[in-house]
GROMACS .gro file of C-alpha atoms in nm:
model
  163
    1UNK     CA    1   0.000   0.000   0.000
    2UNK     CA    2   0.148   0.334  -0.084
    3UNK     CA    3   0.096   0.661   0.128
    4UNK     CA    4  -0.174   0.780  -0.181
    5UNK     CA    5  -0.389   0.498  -0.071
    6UNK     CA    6  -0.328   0.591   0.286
    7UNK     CA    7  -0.531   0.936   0.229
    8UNK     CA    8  -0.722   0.804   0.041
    9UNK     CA    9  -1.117   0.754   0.066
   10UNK     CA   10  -1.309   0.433   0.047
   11UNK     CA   11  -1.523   0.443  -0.281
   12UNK     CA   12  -1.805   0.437  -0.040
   13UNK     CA   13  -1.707   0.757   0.150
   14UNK     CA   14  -1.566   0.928  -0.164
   15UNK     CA   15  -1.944   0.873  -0.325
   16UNK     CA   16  -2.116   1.056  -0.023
   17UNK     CA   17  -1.864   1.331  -0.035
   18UNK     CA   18  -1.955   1.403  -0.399
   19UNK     CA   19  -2.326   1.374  -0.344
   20UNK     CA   20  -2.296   1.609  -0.081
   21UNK     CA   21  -2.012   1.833  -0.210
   22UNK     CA   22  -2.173   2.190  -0.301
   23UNK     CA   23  -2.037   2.489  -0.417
   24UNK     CA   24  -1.857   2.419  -0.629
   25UNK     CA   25  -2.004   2.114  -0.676
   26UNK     CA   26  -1.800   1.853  -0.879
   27UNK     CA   27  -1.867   1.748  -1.219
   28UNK     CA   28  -1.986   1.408  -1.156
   29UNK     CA   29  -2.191   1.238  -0.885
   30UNK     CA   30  -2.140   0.866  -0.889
   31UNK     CA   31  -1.865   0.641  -0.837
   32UNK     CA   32  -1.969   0.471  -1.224
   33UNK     CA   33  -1.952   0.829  -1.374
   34UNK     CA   34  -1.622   0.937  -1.184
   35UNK     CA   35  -1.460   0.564  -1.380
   36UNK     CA   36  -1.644   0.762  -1.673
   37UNK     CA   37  -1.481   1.082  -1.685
   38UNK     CA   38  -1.123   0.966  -1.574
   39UNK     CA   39  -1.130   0.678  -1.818
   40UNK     CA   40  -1.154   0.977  -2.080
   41UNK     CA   41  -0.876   1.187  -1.902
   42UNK     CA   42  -0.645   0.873  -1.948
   43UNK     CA   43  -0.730   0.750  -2.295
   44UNK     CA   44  -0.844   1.101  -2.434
   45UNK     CA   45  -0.652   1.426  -2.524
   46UNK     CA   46  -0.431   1.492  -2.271
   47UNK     CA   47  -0.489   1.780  -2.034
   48UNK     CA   48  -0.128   1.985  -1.981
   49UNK     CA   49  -0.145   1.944  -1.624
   50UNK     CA   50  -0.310   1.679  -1.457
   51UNK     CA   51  -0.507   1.942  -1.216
   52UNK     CA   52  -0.694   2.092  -1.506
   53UNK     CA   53  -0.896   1.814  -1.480
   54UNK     CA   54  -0.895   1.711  -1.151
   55UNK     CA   55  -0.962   2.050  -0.906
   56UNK     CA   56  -1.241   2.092  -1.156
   57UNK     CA   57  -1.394   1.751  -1.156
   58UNK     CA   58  -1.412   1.786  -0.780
   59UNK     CA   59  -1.505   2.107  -0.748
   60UNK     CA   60  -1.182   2.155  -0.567
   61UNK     CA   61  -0.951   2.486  -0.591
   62UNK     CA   62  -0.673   2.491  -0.805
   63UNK     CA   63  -0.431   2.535  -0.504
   64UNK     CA   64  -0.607   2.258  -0.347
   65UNK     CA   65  -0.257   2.072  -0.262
   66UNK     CA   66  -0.112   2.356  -0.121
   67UNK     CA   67  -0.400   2.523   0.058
   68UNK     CA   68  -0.662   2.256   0.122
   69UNK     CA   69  -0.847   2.100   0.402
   70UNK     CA   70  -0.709   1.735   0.530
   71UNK     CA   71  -1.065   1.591   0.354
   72UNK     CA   72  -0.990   1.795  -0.006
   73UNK     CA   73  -0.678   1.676   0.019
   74UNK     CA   74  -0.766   1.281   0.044
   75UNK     CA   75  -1.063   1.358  -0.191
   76UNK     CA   76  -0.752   1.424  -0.420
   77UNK     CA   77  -0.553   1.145  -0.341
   78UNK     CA   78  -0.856   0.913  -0.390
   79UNK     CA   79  -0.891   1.051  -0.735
   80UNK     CA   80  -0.513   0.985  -0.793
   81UNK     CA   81  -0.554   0.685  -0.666
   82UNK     CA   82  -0.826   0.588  -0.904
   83UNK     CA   83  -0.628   0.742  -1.226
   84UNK     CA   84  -0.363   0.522  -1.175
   85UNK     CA   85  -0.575   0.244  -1.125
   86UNK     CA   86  -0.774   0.275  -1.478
   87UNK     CA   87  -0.411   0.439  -1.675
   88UNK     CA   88  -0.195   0.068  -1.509
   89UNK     CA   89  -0.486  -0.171  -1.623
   90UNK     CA   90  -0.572  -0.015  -1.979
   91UNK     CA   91  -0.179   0.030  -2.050
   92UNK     CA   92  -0.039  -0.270  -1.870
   93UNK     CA   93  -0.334  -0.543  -1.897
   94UNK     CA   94  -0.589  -0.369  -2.171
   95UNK     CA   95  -0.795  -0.711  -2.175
   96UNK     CA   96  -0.835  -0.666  -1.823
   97UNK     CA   97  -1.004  -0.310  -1.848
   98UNK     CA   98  -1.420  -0.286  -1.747
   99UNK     CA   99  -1.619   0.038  -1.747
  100UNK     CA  100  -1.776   0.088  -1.378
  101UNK     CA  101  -2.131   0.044  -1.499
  102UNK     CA  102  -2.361   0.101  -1.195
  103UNK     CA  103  -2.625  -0.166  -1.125
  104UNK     CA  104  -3.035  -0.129  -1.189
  105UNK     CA  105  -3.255  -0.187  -0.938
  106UNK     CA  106  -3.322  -0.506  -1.131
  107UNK     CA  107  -3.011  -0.640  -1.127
  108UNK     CA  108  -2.926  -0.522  -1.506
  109UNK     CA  109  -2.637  -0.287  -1.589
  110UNK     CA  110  -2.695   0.124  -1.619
  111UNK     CA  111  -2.375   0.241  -1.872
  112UNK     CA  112  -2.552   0.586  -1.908
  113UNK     CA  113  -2.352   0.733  -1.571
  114UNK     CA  114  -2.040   0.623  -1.695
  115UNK     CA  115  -2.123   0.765  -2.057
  116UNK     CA  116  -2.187   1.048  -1.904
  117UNK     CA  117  -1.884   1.106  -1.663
  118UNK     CA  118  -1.680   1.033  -2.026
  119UNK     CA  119  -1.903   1.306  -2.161
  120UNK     CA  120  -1.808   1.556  -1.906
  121UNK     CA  121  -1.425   1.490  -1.980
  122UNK     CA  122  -1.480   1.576  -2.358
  123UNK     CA  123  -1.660   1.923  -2.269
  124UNK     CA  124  -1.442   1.971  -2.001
  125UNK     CA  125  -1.177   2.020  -2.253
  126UNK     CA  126  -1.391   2.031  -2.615
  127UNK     CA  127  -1.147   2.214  -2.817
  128UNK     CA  128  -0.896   1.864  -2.823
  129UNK     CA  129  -1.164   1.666  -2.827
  130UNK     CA  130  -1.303   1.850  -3.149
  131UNK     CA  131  -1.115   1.620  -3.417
  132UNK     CA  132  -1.263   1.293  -3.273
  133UNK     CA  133  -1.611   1.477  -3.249
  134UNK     CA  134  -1.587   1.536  -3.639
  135UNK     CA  135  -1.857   1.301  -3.837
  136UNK     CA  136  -1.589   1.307  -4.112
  137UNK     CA  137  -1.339   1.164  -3.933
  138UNK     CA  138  -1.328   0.765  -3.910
  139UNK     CA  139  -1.252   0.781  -3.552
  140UNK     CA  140  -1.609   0.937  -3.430
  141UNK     CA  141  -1.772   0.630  -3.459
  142UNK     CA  142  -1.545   0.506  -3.220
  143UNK     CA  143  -1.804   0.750  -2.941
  144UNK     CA  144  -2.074   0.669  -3.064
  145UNK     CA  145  -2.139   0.369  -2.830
  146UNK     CA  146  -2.080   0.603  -2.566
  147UNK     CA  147  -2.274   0.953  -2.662
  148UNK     CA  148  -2.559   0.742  -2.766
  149UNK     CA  149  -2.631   0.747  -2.389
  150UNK     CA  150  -2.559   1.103  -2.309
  151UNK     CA  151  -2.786   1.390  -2.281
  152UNK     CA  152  -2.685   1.747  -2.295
  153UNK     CA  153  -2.724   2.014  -2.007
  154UNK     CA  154  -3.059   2.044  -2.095
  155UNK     CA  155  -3.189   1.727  -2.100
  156UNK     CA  156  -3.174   1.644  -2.475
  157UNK     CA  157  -3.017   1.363  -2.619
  158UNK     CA  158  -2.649   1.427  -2.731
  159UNK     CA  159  -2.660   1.278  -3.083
  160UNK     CA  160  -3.019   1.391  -3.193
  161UNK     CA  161  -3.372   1.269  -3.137
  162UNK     CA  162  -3.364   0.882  -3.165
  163UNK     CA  163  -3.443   0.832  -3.536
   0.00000   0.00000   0.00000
C-alpha cells in the first residue's frame, strides 16, 4: 500500500462526499460516472497538467494541494488513486479493463452514468476533443457507443432525437 492509498477515501465515502459536495459542486456524482470521466482523461486528449482536470472535476480549488483542508486533500488522493488504477490496467493489462457500470434496481447494468462522466471529460476540454467529435473523421464512430447514452445540459439527447 502506498501513502496515496493511505489518504485516500473508500469508494463508499468518496461517493457521499460528492453527493454532498456543493459549491462548487464537482462534475460528476457517482462512483460509475467518476470511472467515466477519468477513463476519458487517461485515454483522451491529454490535459497539460493533470489538475486541469482534476480540481475541476471535484469542485476543488486549483491550489487545493497547497492550501486545502485534510478531507480535499484525500478527496484528491482518492482521485489519484483511481487514475492510476484505470491508466496501469488499460496500458499494462488492456484485456483486463471494465467500465464501472452502476447496477439497476433489477439487477441489469446502467452504462448511461459512466457515458456520461466520459461526456463531461470531452466538454471539459472540447477544443482537443473537437477532431474525434468530427462526423468526417473515421474515428467518431469510435463514441458513438458512448454519446448514444448522453444527454446534454438540458436534458436532450447528445446525438439527436432517436431516429
Amino acid at each position: 500500500m502506498s501513502a496515496l492509498d493511505d489518504m485516500a477515501l473508500s469508494d463508499e465515502a468518496l461517493e457521499a462526499w460528492m453527493a454532498a459536495k456543493t459549491n462548487p459542486r464537482p462534475l460528476v456524482r457517482t462512483m460509475s460516472a467518476l470511472d467515466g470521466f477519468v477513463t476519458a482523461a487517461v485515454t483522451g486528449p491529454r490535459f497539460a497538467d493533470p489538475q486541469d482536470w482534476m480540481c475541476p472535476l471535484m469542485g476543488l480549488p486549483r491550489d487545493v494541494l497547497a492550501k486545502g483542508s485534510a478531507t480535499d486533500h484525500a478527496v484528491f488522493a482518492s482521485l489519484a488513486r483511481i487514475h492510476n488504477r484505470i491508466n496501469e490496467t488499460l496500458f499494462d493489462r488492456p484485456h483486463d479493463y471494465a467500465p464501472r457500470f452502476a447496477t439497476k434496481p433489477s439487477g441489469g447494468i446502467d452504462p448511461r452514468p459512466w457515458c456520461q462522466g466520459f461526456y463531461a471529460a470531452i466538454n471539459l476540454n472540447i477544443k482537443r476533443w473537437k477532431r474525434l467529435l468530427d462526423l468526417k473523421n473515421p474515428n467518431h464512430g469510435l463514441l458513438l457507443p458512448i454519446l448514444i447514452y448522453c444527454v446534454d445540459k438540458k436534458g436532450r439527447p447528445v446525438l439527436g432525437k432517436p431516429r
